[in-house]
Amino acid sequence: MNAECNGKSILFVEDEQEIADIVTLHLGDLNYQITHTTDGIKGLTLALKDSWDLILLDLTLPKIDGLDICKQVRESNPATPIILVSARSGEEERVLGLDIGADDYITKPFSIDELIARVKAVLRRVDALQGLTPADVITVNGIVLDPARHTVTVSGRAVNLTAREFDLLLHFAKSPGQVFNRSEILENVWGTRHDGYLHTVNSHINRLRSKIECDPAKPAYIQTVWGVGYKLAS
Ligand code: CA
């Protein structure tokens, strides 16, 4: 029995039975409750019907693309963590996946240890947010972030953010006016120093801007400091 995992529910949509068996076995050993389906359509139905602590989603599925599943889940439940699993290793694919709201992206073939580390990292982040109390509400420049409820309003307007977008905004809101370069943002928000993810920072900043800014082309909140990085206007 692994106390850290505490029976957390994971939906695993993967059409390759061999990979599914190995992952299910190992995550099951760690006391995660795995529900696996090889069928993408069924996976989408399950993803929308039940609440999951995490969804592990293969991108290449018969009948439906994993990216479409990811998109639809995001629309109905922005906060459910999603890790994409894919044999497509191109940077474009990864950025696209993260851009439509996945929390992380792992490329096949992966080691089971790597997968477990990613799963734990994503779940830890969600737990950390849920451990916060209403007293932790942060107000900066008309933006109100409530980490315990995972809600954001901008000038009184509610904004739907994914878990990662929320973390990103929270990171800036904790230090308004402070400039962070992409590596610092990557390390603080994604918990990785892997340079291959630097584009991910840009795509998330753009996505965040499209949701919170009146004019994303002239951002009033998340500002670019040329040659350095980004800051939240204080
Ligand atoms: Ca597949």
PDB file of N, CA, C and O and ligand atoms in Angstrom, residues 14-16 58-61 108, ligand 1:
ATOM      1  N   GLU A  14      -5.751   3.727 -24.214  1.00  0.00           N
ATOM      2  CA  GLU A  14      -4.575   3.229 -24.949  1.00  0.00           C
ATOM      3  C   GLU A  14      -4.965   1.991 -25.729  1.00  0.00           C
ATOM      4  O   GLU A  14      -5.456   1.022 -25.155  1.00  0.00           O
ATOM      5  N   ASP A  15      -4.778   2.027 -27.054  1.00  0.00           N
ATOM      6  CA  ASP A  15      -5.227   0.893 -27.860  1.00  0.00           C
ATOM      7  C   ASP A  15      -4.192  -0.233 -27.951  1.00  0.00           C
ATOM      8  O   ASP A  15      -4.516  -1.314 -28.420  1.00  0.00           O
ATOM      9  N   GLU A  16      -2.969   0.026 -27.521  1.00  0.00           N
ATOM     10  CA  GLU A  16      -1.978  -1.054 -27.539  1.00  0.00           C
ATOM     11  C   GLU A  16      -2.045  -1.813 -26.216  1.00  0.00           C
ATOM     12  O   GLU A  16      -1.607  -1.330 -25.169  1.00  0.00           O
ATOM     13  N   ASP A  58      -3.567   8.237 -24.872  1.00  0.00           N
ATOM     14  CA  ASP A  58      -2.783   7.954 -26.068  1.00  0.00           C
ATOM     15  C   ASP A  58      -3.310   8.832 -27.201  1.00  0.00           C
ATOM     16  O   ASP A  58      -4.505   9.062 -27.309  1.00  0.00           O
ATOM     17  N   LEU A  59      -2.411   9.334 -28.035  1.00  0.00           N
ATOM     18  CA  LEU A  59      -2.858  10.237 -29.105  1.00  0.00           C
ATOM     19  C   LEU A  59      -3.353   9.504 -30.334  1.00  0.00           C
ATOM     20  O   LEU A  59      -4.285   9.932 -31.007  1.00  0.00           O
ATOM     21  N   THR A  60      -2.705   8.382 -30.651  1.00  0.00           N
ATOM     22  CA  THR A  60      -3.054   7.680 -31.883  1.00  0.00           C
ATOM     23  C   THR A  60      -4.002   6.531 -31.585  1.00  0.00           C
ATOM     24  O   THR A  60      -3.585   5.455 -31.179  1.00  0.00           O
ATOM     25  N   LEU A  61      -5.284   6.799 -31.770  1.00  0.00           N
ATOM     26  CA  LEU A  61      -6.312   5.806 -31.479  1.00  0.00           C
ATOM     27  C   LEU A  61      -7.150   5.586 -32.731  1.00  0.00           C
ATOM     28  O   LEU A  61      -7.304   6.515 -33.534  1.00  0.00           O
ATOM     29  N   LYS A 108       6.494   7.833 -26.479  1.00  0.00           N
ATOM     30  CA  LYS A 108       6.819   6.408 -26.554  1.00  0.00           C
ATOM     31  C   LYS A 108       8.083   6.228 -27.391  1.00  0.00           C
ATOM     32  O   LYS A 108       8.250   6.937 -28.384  1.00  0.00           O
TER      33      LYS A 108
HETATM   34 CA    CA B   1      -2.062   4.096 -30.104  1.00  0.00          CA
END
